[in-house]
PDB file of C-alpha atoms and ligand atoms in Angstrom:
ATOM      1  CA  UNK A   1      22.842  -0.764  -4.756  1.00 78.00           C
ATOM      2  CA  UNK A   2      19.554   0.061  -2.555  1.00 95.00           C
ATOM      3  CA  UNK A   3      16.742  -2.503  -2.780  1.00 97.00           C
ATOM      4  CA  UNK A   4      13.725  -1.135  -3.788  1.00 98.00           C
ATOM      5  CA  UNK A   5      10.237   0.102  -1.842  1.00 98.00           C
ATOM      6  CA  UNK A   6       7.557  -2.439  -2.814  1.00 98.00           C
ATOM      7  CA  UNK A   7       4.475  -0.777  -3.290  1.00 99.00           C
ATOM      8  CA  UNK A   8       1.782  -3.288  -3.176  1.00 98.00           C
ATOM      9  CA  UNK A   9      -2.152  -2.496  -3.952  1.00 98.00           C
ATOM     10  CA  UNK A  10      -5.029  -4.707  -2.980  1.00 98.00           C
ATOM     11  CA  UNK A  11      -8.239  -5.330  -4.733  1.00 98.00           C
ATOM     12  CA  UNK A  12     -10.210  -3.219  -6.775  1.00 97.00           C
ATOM     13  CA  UNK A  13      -7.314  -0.756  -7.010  1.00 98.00           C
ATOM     14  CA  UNK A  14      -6.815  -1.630 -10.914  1.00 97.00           C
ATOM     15  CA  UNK A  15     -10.646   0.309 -11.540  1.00 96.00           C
ATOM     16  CA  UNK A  16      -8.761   3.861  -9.454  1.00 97.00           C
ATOM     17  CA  UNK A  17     -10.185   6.878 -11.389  1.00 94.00           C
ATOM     18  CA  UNK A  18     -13.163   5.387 -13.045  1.00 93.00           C
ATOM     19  CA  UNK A  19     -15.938   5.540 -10.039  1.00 88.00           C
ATOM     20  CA  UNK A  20     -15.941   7.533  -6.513  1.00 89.00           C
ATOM     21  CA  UNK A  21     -13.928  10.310  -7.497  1.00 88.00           C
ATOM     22  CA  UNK A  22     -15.607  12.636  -4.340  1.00 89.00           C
ATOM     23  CA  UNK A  23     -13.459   9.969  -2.338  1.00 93.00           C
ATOM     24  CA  UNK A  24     -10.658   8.633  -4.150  1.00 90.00           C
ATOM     25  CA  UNK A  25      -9.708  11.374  -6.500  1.00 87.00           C
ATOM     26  CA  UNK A  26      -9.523  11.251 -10.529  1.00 89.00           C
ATOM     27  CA  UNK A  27      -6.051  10.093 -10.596  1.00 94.00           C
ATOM     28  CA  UNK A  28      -5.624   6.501 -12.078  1.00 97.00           C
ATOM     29  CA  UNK A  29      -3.338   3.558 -10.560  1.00 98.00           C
ATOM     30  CA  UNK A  30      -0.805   4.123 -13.673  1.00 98.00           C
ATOM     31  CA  UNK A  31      -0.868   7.804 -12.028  1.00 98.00           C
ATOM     32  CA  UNK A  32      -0.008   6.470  -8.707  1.00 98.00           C
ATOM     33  CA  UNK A  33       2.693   4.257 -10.274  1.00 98.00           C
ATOM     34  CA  UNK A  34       4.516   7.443 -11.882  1.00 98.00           C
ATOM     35  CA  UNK A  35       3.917   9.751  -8.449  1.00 98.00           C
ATOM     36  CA  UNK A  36       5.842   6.552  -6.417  1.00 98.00           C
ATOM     37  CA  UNK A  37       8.759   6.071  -8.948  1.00 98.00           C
ATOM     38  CA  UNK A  38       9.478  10.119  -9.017  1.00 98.00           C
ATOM     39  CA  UNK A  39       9.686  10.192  -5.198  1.00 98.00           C
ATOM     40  CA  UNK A  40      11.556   7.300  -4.794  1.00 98.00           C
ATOM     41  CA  UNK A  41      13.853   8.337  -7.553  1.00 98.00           C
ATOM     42  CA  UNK A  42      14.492  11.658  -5.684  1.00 97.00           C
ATOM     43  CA  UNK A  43      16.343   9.109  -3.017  1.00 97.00           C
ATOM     44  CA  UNK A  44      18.081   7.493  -5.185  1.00 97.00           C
ATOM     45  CA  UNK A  45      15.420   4.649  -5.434  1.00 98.00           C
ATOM     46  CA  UNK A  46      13.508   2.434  -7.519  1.00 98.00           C
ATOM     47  CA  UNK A  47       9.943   0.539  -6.714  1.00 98.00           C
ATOM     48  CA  UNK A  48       8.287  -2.271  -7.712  1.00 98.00           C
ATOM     49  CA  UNK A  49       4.799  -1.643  -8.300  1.00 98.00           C
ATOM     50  CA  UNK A  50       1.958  -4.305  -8.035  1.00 98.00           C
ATOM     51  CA  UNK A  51      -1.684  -4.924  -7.591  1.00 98.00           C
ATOM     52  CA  UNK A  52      -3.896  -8.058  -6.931  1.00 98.00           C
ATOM     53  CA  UNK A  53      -7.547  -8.736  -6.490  1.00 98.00           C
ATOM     54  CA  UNK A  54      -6.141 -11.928  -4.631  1.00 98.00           C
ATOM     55  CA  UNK A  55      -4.964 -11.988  -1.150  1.00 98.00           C
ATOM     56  CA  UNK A  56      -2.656 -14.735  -1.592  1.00 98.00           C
ATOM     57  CA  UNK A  57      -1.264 -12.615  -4.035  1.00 98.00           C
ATOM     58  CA  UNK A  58      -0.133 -10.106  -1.462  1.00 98.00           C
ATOM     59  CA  UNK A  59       0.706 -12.808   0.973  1.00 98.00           C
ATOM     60  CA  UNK A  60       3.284 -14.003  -1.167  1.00 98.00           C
ATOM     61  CA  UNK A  61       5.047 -11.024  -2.578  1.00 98.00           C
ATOM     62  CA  UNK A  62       5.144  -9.744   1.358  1.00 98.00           C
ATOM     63  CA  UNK A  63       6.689 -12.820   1.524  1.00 98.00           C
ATOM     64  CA  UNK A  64       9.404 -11.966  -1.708  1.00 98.00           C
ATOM     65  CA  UNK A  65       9.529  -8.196  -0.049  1.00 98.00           C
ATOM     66  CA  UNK A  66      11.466 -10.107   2.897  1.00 98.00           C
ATOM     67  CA  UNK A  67      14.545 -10.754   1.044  1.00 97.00           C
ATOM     68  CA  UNK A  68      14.302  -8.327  -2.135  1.00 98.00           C
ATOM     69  CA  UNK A  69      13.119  -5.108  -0.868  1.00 98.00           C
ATOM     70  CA  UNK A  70      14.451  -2.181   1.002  1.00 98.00           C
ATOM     71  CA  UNK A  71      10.870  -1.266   2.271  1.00 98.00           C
ATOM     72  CA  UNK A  72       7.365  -1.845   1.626  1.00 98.00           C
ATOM     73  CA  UNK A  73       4.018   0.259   1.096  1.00 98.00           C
ATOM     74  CA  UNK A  74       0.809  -1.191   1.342  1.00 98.00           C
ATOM     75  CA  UNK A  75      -2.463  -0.720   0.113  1.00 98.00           C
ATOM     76  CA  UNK A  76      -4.212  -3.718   0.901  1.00 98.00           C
ATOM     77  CA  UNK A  77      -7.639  -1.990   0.042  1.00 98.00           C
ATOM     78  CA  UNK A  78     -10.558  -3.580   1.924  1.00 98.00           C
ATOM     79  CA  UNK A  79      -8.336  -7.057   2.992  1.00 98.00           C
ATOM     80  CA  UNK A  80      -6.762  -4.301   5.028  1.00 98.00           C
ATOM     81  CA  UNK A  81      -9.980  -4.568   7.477  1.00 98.00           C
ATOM     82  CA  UNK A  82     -10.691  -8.389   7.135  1.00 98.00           C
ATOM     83  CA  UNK A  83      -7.780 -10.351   6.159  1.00 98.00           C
ATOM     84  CA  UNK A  84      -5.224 -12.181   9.332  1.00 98.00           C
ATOM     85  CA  UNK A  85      -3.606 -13.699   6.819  1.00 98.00           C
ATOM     86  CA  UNK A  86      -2.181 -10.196   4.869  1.00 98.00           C
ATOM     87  CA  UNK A  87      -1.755  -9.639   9.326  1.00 98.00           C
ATOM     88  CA  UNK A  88       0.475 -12.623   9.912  1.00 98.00           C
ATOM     89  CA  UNK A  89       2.886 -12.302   6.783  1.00 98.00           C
ATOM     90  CA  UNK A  90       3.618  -8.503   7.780  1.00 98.00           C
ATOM     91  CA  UNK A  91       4.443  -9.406  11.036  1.00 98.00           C
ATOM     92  CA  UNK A  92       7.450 -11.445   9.239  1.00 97.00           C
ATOM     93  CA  UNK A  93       8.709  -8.556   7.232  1.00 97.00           C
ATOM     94  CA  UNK A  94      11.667  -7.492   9.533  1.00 96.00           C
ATOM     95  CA  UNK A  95      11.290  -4.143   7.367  1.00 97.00           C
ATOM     96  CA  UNK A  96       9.699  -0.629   7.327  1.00 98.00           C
ATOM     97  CA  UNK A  97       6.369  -1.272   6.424  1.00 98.00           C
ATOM     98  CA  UNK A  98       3.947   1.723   5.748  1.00 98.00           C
ATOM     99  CA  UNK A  99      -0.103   1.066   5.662  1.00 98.00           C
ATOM    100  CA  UNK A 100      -1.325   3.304   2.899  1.00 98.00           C
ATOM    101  CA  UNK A 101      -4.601   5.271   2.318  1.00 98.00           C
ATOM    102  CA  UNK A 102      -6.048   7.426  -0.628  1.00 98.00           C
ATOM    103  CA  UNK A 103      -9.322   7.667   1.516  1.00 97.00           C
ATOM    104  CA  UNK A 104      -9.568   8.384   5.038  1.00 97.00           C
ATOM    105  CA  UNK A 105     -11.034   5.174   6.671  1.00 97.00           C
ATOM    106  CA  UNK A 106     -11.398   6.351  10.504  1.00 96.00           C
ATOM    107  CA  UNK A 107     -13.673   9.146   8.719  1.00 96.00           C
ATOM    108  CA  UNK A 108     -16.017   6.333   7.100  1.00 96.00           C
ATOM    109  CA  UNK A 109     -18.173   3.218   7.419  1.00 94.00           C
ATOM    110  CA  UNK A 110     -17.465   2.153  10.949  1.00 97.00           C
ATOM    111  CA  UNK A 111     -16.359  -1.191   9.356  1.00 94.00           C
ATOM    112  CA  UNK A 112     -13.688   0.422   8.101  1.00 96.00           C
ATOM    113  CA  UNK A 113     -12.161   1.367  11.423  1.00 97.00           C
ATOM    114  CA  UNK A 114     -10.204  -1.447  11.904  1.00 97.00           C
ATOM    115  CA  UNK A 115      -6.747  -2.385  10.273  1.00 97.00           C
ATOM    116  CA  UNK A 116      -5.115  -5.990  10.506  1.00 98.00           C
ATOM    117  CA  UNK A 117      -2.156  -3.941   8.349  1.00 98.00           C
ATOM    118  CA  UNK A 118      -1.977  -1.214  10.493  1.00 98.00           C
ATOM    119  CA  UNK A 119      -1.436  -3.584  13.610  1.00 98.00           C
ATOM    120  CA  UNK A 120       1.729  -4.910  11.791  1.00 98.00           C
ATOM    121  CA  UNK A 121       2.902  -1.901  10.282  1.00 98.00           C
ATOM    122  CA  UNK A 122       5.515   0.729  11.209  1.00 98.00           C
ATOM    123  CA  UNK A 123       2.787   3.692  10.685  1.00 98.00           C
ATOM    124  CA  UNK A 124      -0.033   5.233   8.436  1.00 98.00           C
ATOM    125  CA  UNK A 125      -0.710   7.227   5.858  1.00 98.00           C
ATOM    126  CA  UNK A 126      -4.148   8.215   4.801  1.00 98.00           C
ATOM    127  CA  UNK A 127      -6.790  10.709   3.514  1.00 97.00           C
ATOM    128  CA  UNK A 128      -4.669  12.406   0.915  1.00 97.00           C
ATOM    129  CA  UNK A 129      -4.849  10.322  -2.392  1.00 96.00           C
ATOM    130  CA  UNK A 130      -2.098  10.359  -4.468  1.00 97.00           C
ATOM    131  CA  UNK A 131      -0.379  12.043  -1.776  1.00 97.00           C
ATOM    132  CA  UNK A 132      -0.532   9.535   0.807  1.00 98.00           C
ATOM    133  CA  UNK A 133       1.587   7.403  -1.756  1.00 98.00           C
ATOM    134  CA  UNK A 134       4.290   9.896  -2.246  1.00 98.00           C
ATOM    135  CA  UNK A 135       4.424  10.826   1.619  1.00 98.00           C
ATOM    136  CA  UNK A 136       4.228   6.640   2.220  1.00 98.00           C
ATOM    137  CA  UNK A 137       7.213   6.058  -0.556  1.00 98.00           C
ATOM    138  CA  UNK A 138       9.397   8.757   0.987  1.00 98.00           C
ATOM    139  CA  UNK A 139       9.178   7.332   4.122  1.00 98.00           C
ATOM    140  CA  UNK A 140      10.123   4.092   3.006  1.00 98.00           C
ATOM    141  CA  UNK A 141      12.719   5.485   1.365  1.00 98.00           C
ATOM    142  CA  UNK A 142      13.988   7.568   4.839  1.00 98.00           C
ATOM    143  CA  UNK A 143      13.263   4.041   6.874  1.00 98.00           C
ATOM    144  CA  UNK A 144      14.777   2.077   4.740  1.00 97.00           C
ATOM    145  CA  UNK A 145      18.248   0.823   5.632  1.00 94.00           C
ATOM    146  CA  UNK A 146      18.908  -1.722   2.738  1.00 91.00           C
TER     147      UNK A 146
HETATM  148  O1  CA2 B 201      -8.745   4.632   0.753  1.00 61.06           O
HETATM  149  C1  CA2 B 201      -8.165   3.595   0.388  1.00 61.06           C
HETATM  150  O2  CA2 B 201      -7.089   3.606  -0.219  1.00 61.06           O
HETATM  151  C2  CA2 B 201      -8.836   2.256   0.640  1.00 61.06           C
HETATM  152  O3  CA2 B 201      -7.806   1.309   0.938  1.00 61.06           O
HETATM  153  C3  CA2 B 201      -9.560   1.881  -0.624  1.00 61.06           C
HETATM  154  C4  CA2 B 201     -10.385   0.594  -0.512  1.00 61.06           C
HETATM  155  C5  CA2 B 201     -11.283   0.629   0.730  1.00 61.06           C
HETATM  156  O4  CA2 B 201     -11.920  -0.630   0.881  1.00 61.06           O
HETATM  157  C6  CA2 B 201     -10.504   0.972   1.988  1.00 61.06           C
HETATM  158  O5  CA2 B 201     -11.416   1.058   3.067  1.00 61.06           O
HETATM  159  C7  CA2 B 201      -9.785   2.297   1.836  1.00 61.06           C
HETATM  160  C8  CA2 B 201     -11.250   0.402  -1.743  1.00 61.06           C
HETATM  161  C9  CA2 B 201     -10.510   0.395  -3.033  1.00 61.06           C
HETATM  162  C10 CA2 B 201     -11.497   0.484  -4.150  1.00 61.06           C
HETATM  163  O6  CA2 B 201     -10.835   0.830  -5.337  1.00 61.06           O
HETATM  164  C11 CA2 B 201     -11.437   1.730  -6.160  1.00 61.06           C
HETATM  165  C12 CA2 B 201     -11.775   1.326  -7.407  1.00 61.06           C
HETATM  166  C13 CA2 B 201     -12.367   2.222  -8.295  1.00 61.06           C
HETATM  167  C14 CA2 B 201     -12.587   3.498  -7.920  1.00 61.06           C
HETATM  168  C15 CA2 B 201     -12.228   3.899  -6.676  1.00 61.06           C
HETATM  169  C16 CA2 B 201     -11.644   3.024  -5.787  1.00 61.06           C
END
């Protein structure tokens, strides 16, 4: 039986589809959750889909992903550009790990520029909302090798 992609969202991501819509589409995170669970489904796979306003939160189910899941996507949301912690648990997933954008960030606020995820991760996806999940998942799903 494959393990599962862990898709894991970061704070703020709960409010998707009810401000910003010029940058983060109209789509909610319930929409996100059904986009991820039909890709992965096309390869055969299921995903476990969470999101936290807490960064310990994250730091710990990185820390279940180790064991339990097949691959992991990550939305870490701004932590992405502040936290080392999110940084240091990712470097001790021994597993595909894909940073994940609905927004392009190297097209905004310069503060945005930097990633402590992407530094850790196998690659990026960004700028294409909803899209950057599915394109994220499947490659999860092609990494994967649990
Ligand atoms: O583009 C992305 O996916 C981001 O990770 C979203 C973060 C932002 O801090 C990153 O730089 C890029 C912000 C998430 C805010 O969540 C929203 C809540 C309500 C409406 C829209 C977004």
């Amino acid at each position: 039986m494959s393990k599962p992609i862990y898709v894991l969202n970061g704070p703020n991501l709960n409010l998707l589809g009810e401000r910003e819509p010029e940058i983060y589409g109209s789509s909610t995170l319930d929409d996100v959750r059904a986009a991820c669970e039909a890709r992965a489904a096309s390869f055969g796979r299921e995903v476990v889909f969470r999101q936290s306003n807490h960064e310990g939160d994250l730091v710990s189910w990185l820390q279940e992903a180790r064991s339990k899941a097949g691959g992991v996507v990550l939305n870490a949301a701004a932590y992405g550009h502040t936290s080392v912690a999110l940084h240091d648990a990712l470097k001790m997933v021994s597993l595909p790990v894909i940073d994940c954008h609905l927004s392009n960030p190297d097209a905004r606020e310069s503060f945005r520029h930097h990633s402590y995820v992407a530094l850790a991760a196998k690659g990026v996806v960004s700028g294409f909302g909803v899209i950057s999940y599915e394109l994220a998942v499947e490659a999860a799903c092609r990494l994967a090798a649990d």
